[in-house]
PDB file of C-alpha atoms in Angstrom:
ATOM      1  CA  MET A  30     -35.569  17.850  -9.383  1.00  0.00           C
ATOM      2  CA  ALA A  31     -33.105  20.642 -10.253  1.00  0.00           C
ATOM      3  CA  ARG A  32     -31.630  20.786 -13.742  1.00  0.00           C
ATOM      4  CA  HIS A  33     -27.954  21.555 -14.321  1.00  0.00           C
ATOM      5  CA  CYS A  34     -26.225  23.315 -17.205  1.00  0.00           C
ATOM      6  CA  SER A  35     -24.562  20.817 -19.556  1.00  0.00           C
ATOM      7  CA  GLU A  36     -21.689  23.279 -20.153  1.00  0.00           C
ATOM      8  CA  CYS A  37     -20.731  24.581 -16.679  1.00  0.00           C
ATOM      9  CA  GLY A  38     -22.785  22.451 -14.255  1.00  0.00           C
ATOM     10  CA  ALA A  39     -24.556  25.402 -12.584  1.00  0.00           C
ATOM     11  CA  VAL A  40     -28.098  24.862 -11.283  1.00  0.00           C
ATOM     12  CA  LEU A  41     -30.596  26.232 -13.818  1.00  0.00           C
ATOM     13  CA  VAL A  42     -33.444  28.526 -12.782  1.00  0.00           C
ATOM     14  CA  GLU A  43     -36.769  26.733 -13.294  1.00  0.00           C
ATOM     15  CA  GLY A  44     -38.108  27.446 -16.802  1.00  0.00           C
ATOM     16  CA  ALA A  45     -34.879  29.134 -17.965  1.00  0.00           C
ATOM     17  CA  LYS A  46     -33.916  28.717 -21.609  1.00  0.00           C
ATOM     18  CA  TYR A  47     -30.299  29.791 -21.002  1.00  0.00           C
ATOM     19  CA  CYS A  48     -27.827  29.292 -18.158  1.00  0.00           C
ATOM     20  CA  ALA A  49     -27.500  32.443 -16.017  1.00  0.00           C
ATOM     21  CA  ASN A  50     -23.889  31.487 -15.228  1.00  0.00           C
ATOM     22  CA  CYS A  51     -22.390  30.827 -18.685  1.00  0.00           C
ATOM     23  CA  GLY A  52     -25.161  31.659 -21.174  1.00  0.00           C
ATOM     24  CA  ALA A  53     -25.350  28.156 -22.690  1.00  0.00           C
ATOM     25  CA  PHE A  54     -28.699  27.010 -24.114  1.00  0.00           C
ATOM     26  CA  ALA A  55     -30.569  25.127 -21.417  1.00  0.00           C
ATOM     27  CA  GLY A  56     -32.874  23.248 -23.790  1.00  0.00           C
ATOM     28  CA  GLY A  57     -36.482  22.334 -23.232  1.00  0.00           C
ATOM     29  CA  GLU A  58     -37.585  19.458 -21.060  1.00  0.00           C
ATOM     30  CA  PRO A  59     -34.952  17.769 -18.900  1.00  0.00           C
ATOM     31  CA  PRO A  60     -33.561  14.647 -20.573  1.00  0.00           C
ATOM     32  CA  GLY A  61     -35.002  11.314 -19.532  1.00  0.00           C
ATOM     33  CA  ASP A  62     -33.190   8.048 -18.951  1.00  0.00           C
ATOM     34  CA  GLU A  63     -32.934   7.511 -22.712  1.00  0.00           C
ATOM     35  CA  ALA A  64     -31.122  10.779 -23.512  1.00  0.00           C
ATOM     36  CA  THR A  65     -28.247  10.512 -25.969  1.00  0.00           C
ATOM     37  CA  THR A  66     -25.847  12.900 -27.637  1.00  0.00           C
ATOM     38  CA  ALA A  67     -26.127  12.957 -31.413  1.00  0.00           C
ATOM     39  CA  THR A  68     -23.005  13.127 -33.572  1.00  0.00           C
ATOM     40  CA  TYR A  69     -22.802  15.478 -36.540  1.00  0.00           C
ATOM     41  CA  VAL A  70     -20.544  16.160 -39.512  1.00  0.00           C
ATOM     42  CA  ILE A  71     -20.407  19.338 -41.547  1.00  0.00           C
ATOM     43  CA  ASP A  72     -21.509  18.649 -45.123  1.00  0.00           C
ATOM     44  CA  ALA A  73     -20.289  20.410 -48.300  1.00  0.00           C
ATOM     45  CA  ASP A  74     -22.871  23.189 -47.796  1.00  0.00           C
ATOM     46  CA  GLY A  75     -21.600  23.911 -44.275  1.00  0.00           C
ATOM     47  CA  GLU A  76     -24.703  22.396 -42.660  1.00  0.00           C
ATOM     48  CA  LEU A  77     -24.628  19.992 -39.706  1.00  0.00           C
ATOM     49  CA  ARG A  78     -25.824  16.513 -40.650  1.00  0.00           C
ATOM     50  CA  PRO A  79     -26.417  13.763 -38.036  1.00  0.00           C
ATOM     51  CA  VAL A  80     -24.425  10.571 -38.603  1.00  0.00           C
ATOM     52  CA  ASP A  81     -23.649   7.271 -36.925  1.00  0.00           C
ATOM     53  CA  VAL A  82     -20.429   7.461 -34.856  1.00  0.00           C
ATOM     54  CA  ASP A  83     -19.130   4.254 -36.466  1.00  0.00           C
ATOM     55  CA  GLN A  84     -19.434   5.867 -39.920  1.00  0.00           C
ATOM     56  CA  VAL A  85     -17.470   8.930 -38.791  1.00  0.00           C
ATOM     57  CA  ALA A  86     -14.629   6.974 -37.216  1.00  0.00           C
ATOM     58  CA  ALA A  87     -14.435   4.272 -39.909  1.00  0.00           C
ATOM     59  CA  GLY A  88     -11.577   5.984 -41.743  1.00  0.00           C
ATOM     60  CA  GLY A  89      -9.133   5.910 -38.842  1.00  0.00           C
ATOM     61  CA  GLY A  90     -10.669   7.613 -35.843  1.00  0.00           C
ATOM     62  CA  ALA A  91     -12.500  10.767 -34.919  1.00  0.00           C
ATOM     63  CA  LEU A  92     -12.757  13.468 -32.281  1.00  0.00           C
ATOM     64  CA  ILE A  93     -16.237  14.233 -30.941  1.00  0.00           C
ATOM     65  CA  ILE A  94     -16.968  17.461 -29.032  1.00  0.00           C
ATOM     66  CA  ARG A  95     -18.542  16.531 -25.683  1.00  0.00           C
ATOM     67  CA  SER A  96     -18.751  20.037 -24.176  1.00  0.00           C
ATOM     68  CA  GLY A  97     -17.780  23.625 -24.886  1.00  0.00           C
ATOM     69  CA  GLY A  98     -18.853  26.250 -27.374  1.00  0.00           C
ATOM     70  CA  GLY A  99     -22.405  25.017 -27.945  1.00  0.00           C
ATOM     71  CA  ARG A 100     -21.162  22.489 -30.518  1.00  0.00           C
ATOM     72  CA  VAL A 101     -21.747  19.276 -28.566  1.00  0.00           C
ATOM     73  CA  GLY A 102     -21.844  16.260 -30.886  1.00  0.00           C
ATOM     74  CA  GLN A 103     -19.842  17.814 -33.724  1.00  0.00           C
ATOM     75  CA  SER A 104     -17.286  15.341 -35.049  1.00  0.00           C
ATOM     76  CA  PHE A 105     -13.925  15.650 -36.758  1.00  0.00           C
ATOM     77  CA  PRO A 106     -12.895  12.522 -38.703  1.00  0.00           C
ATOM     78  CA  LEU A 107      -9.113  12.067 -38.527  1.00  0.00           C
ATOM     79  CA  THR A 108      -7.701  11.987 -42.050  1.00  0.00           C
ATOM     80  CA  GLY A 109      -4.268  12.106 -43.625  1.00  0.00           C
ATOM     81  CA  VAL A 110      -1.188  11.935 -41.419  1.00  0.00           C
ATOM     82  CA  ARG A 111      -1.321  15.385 -39.768  1.00  0.00           C
ATOM     83  CA  MET A 112      -4.140  17.656 -38.580  1.00  0.00           C
ATOM     84  CA  THR A 113      -3.921  20.920 -36.673  1.00  0.00           C
ATOM     85  CA  VAL A 114      -6.080  21.774 -33.670  1.00  0.00           C
ATOM     86  CA  GLY A 115      -6.717  25.412 -32.873  1.00  0.00           C
ATOM     87  CA  ARG A 116      -8.566  28.692 -33.219  1.00  0.00           C
ATOM     88  CA  SER A 117      -7.277  29.296 -36.756  1.00  0.00           C
ATOM     89  CA  PRO A 118     -10.112  28.897 -39.296  1.00  0.00           C
ATOM     90  CA  ASP A 119      -7.676  26.770 -41.331  1.00  0.00           C
ATOM     91  CA  ALA A 120      -7.291  24.207 -38.522  1.00  0.00           C
ATOM     92  CA  GLY A 121      -8.528  20.687 -39.244  1.00  0.00           C
ATOM     93  CA  VAL A 122     -10.118  20.742 -35.782  1.00  0.00           C
ATOM     94  CA  PHE A 123     -11.391  24.339 -35.526  1.00  0.00           C
ATOM     95  CA  LEU A 124     -12.247  25.359 -31.950  1.00  0.00           C
ATOM     96  CA  ASP A 125     -13.351  28.989 -31.877  1.00  0.00           C
ATOM     97  CA  ASP A 126     -12.689  30.304 -28.376  1.00  0.00           C
ATOM     98  CA  VAL A 127     -10.164  32.703 -26.801  1.00  0.00           C
ATOM     99  CA  THR A 128      -8.947  29.926 -24.463  1.00  0.00           C
ATOM    100  CA  VAL A 129      -7.663  28.037 -27.533  1.00  0.00           C
ATOM    101  CA  SER A 130      -4.428  29.143 -29.237  1.00  0.00           C
ATOM    102  CA  ARG A 131      -4.506  29.708 -33.009  1.00  0.00           C
ATOM    103  CA  ASP A 132      -2.142  26.740 -33.439  1.00  0.00           C
ATOM    104  CA  HIS A 133      -2.858  24.933 -30.174  1.00  0.00           C
ATOM    105  CA  ALA A 134      -1.896  21.338 -30.933  1.00  0.00           C
ATOM    106  CA  VAL A 135      -1.302  18.903 -33.756  1.00  0.00           C
ATOM    107  CA  LEU A 136      -2.594  15.375 -34.360  1.00  0.00           C
ATOM    108  CA  VAL A 137       0.069  13.244 -36.034  1.00  0.00           C
ATOM    109  CA  GLN A 138      -0.114   9.666 -37.234  1.00  0.00           C
ATOM    110  CA  ARG A 139       3.051   7.759 -36.313  1.00  0.00           C
ATOM    111  CA  HIS A 140       4.014   4.260 -35.163  1.00  0.00           C
ATOM    112  CA  GLY A 141       0.586   2.979 -36.251  1.00  0.00           C
ATOM    113  CA  GLY A 142      -1.461   5.354 -34.106  1.00  0.00           C
ATOM    114  CA  TRP A 143      -2.572   8.941 -33.577  1.00  0.00           C
ATOM    115  CA  PHE A 144      -0.524  11.197 -31.294  1.00  0.00           C
ATOM    116  CA  LEU A 145      -1.618  14.539 -29.872  1.00  0.00           C
ATOM    117  CA  ASP A 146       1.291  16.990 -29.550  1.00  0.00           C
ATOM    118  CA  ASP A 147       0.917  20.368 -27.822  1.00  0.00           C
ATOM    119  CA  SER A 148       2.270  23.209 -29.987  1.00  0.00           C
ATOM    120  CA  GLY A 149       3.462  25.399 -27.115  1.00  0.00           C
ATOM    121  CA  SER A 150      -0.065  26.620 -26.355  1.00  0.00           C
ATOM    122  CA  LEU A 151      -0.587  29.143 -23.558  1.00  0.00           C
ATOM    123  CA  ASN A 152      -3.280  27.168 -21.692  1.00  0.00           C
ATOM    124  CA  GLY A 153      -1.907  23.693 -22.371  1.00  0.00           C
ATOM    125  CA  THR A 154      -3.398  20.533 -23.838  1.00  0.00           C
ATOM    126  CA  TYR A 155      -4.831  17.847 -21.580  1.00  0.00           C
ATOM    127  CA  VAL A 156      -5.595  14.151 -22.047  1.00  0.00           C
ATOM    128  CA  ASN A 157      -7.580  12.420 -19.318  1.00  0.00           C
ATOM    129  CA  ARG A 158      -7.092  15.522 -17.116  1.00  0.00           C
ATOM    130  CA  LYS A 159      -3.287  15.453 -17.344  1.00  0.00           C
ATOM    131  CA  ARG A 160      -1.312  18.166 -19.123  1.00  0.00           C
ATOM    132  CA  ILE A 161       0.665  16.650 -21.985  1.00  0.00           C
ATOM    133  CA  GLU A 162       3.422  17.577 -24.400  1.00  0.00           C
ATOM    134  CA  SER A 163       2.869  14.448 -26.514  1.00  0.00           C
ATOM    135  CA  HIS A 164       0.464  11.569 -25.980  1.00  0.00           C
ATOM    136  CA  ARG A 165      -0.477   8.468 -27.980  1.00  0.00           C
ATOM    137  CA  LEU A 166      -4.281   8.487 -28.145  1.00  0.00           C
ATOM    138  CA  GLU A 167      -6.273   5.454 -27.036  1.00  0.00           C
ATOM    139  CA  ASP A 168      -9.957   4.788 -27.723  1.00  0.00           C
ATOM    140  CA  GLY A 169     -12.099   6.775 -25.297  1.00  0.00           C
ATOM    141  CA  ASP A 170      -9.418   9.297 -24.259  1.00  0.00           C
ATOM    142  CA  GLU A 171     -10.846  12.641 -23.132  1.00  0.00           C
ATOM    143  CA  LEU A 172      -9.025  15.641 -24.595  1.00  0.00           C
ATOM    144  CA  GLN A 173      -9.320  19.168 -23.260  1.00  0.00           C
ATOM    145  CA  VAL A 174      -8.297  22.107 -25.429  1.00  0.00           C
ATOM    146  CA  GLY A 175      -9.291  25.408 -23.837  1.00  0.00           C
ATOM    147  CA  LYS A 176     -12.911  25.088 -22.715  1.00  0.00           C
ATOM    148  CA  TYR A 177     -13.604  22.275 -25.204  1.00  0.00           C
ATOM    149  CA  LYS A 178     -13.748  18.641 -24.111  1.00  0.00           C
ATOM    150  CA  LEU A 179     -13.523  16.060 -26.881  1.00  0.00           C
ATOM    151  CA  THR A 180     -13.500  12.276 -26.952  1.00  0.00           C
ATOM    152  CA  TYR A 181     -11.175  10.290 -29.212  1.00  0.00           C
ATOM    153  CA  LEU A 182     -12.778   7.302 -30.941  1.00  0.00           C
ATOM    154  CA  ALA A 183     -10.396   4.841 -32.584  1.00  0.00           C
ATOM    155  CA  ARG A 184     -11.702   2.703 -35.444  1.00  0.00           C
TER     156      ARG A 184
END
């Protein structure tokens, strides 16, 4: 059975450690029926630490990277009332890729929920495959910012 790249979907050459199409890590053995995606947070030392998704989202929601940039499973707990999304290292949701604007979008808490507002980005911001200017996030929404795909978890 052929394996496919988790980043771009290309068929992987047998025994390859990296995708010939996009360069993403191909991993070891193909996942079985019990494969899962772990969720991580960045601790105070800058190290990735696996956590339970319910713990991450307990404070009011979270964004989980599902594909793009080799950071699958990294989570961003939504805190405060406003968080920026972009390529700027100061962004609350830092997505380091040229397809992401420095100040790509903003997450704002209003009317009892989280809204995703595009900040005039060049490549646009998408929710559930539709380009948006502003969108109230619902549990399970798929966001696309540049090459990154993230899932919103409401808690």
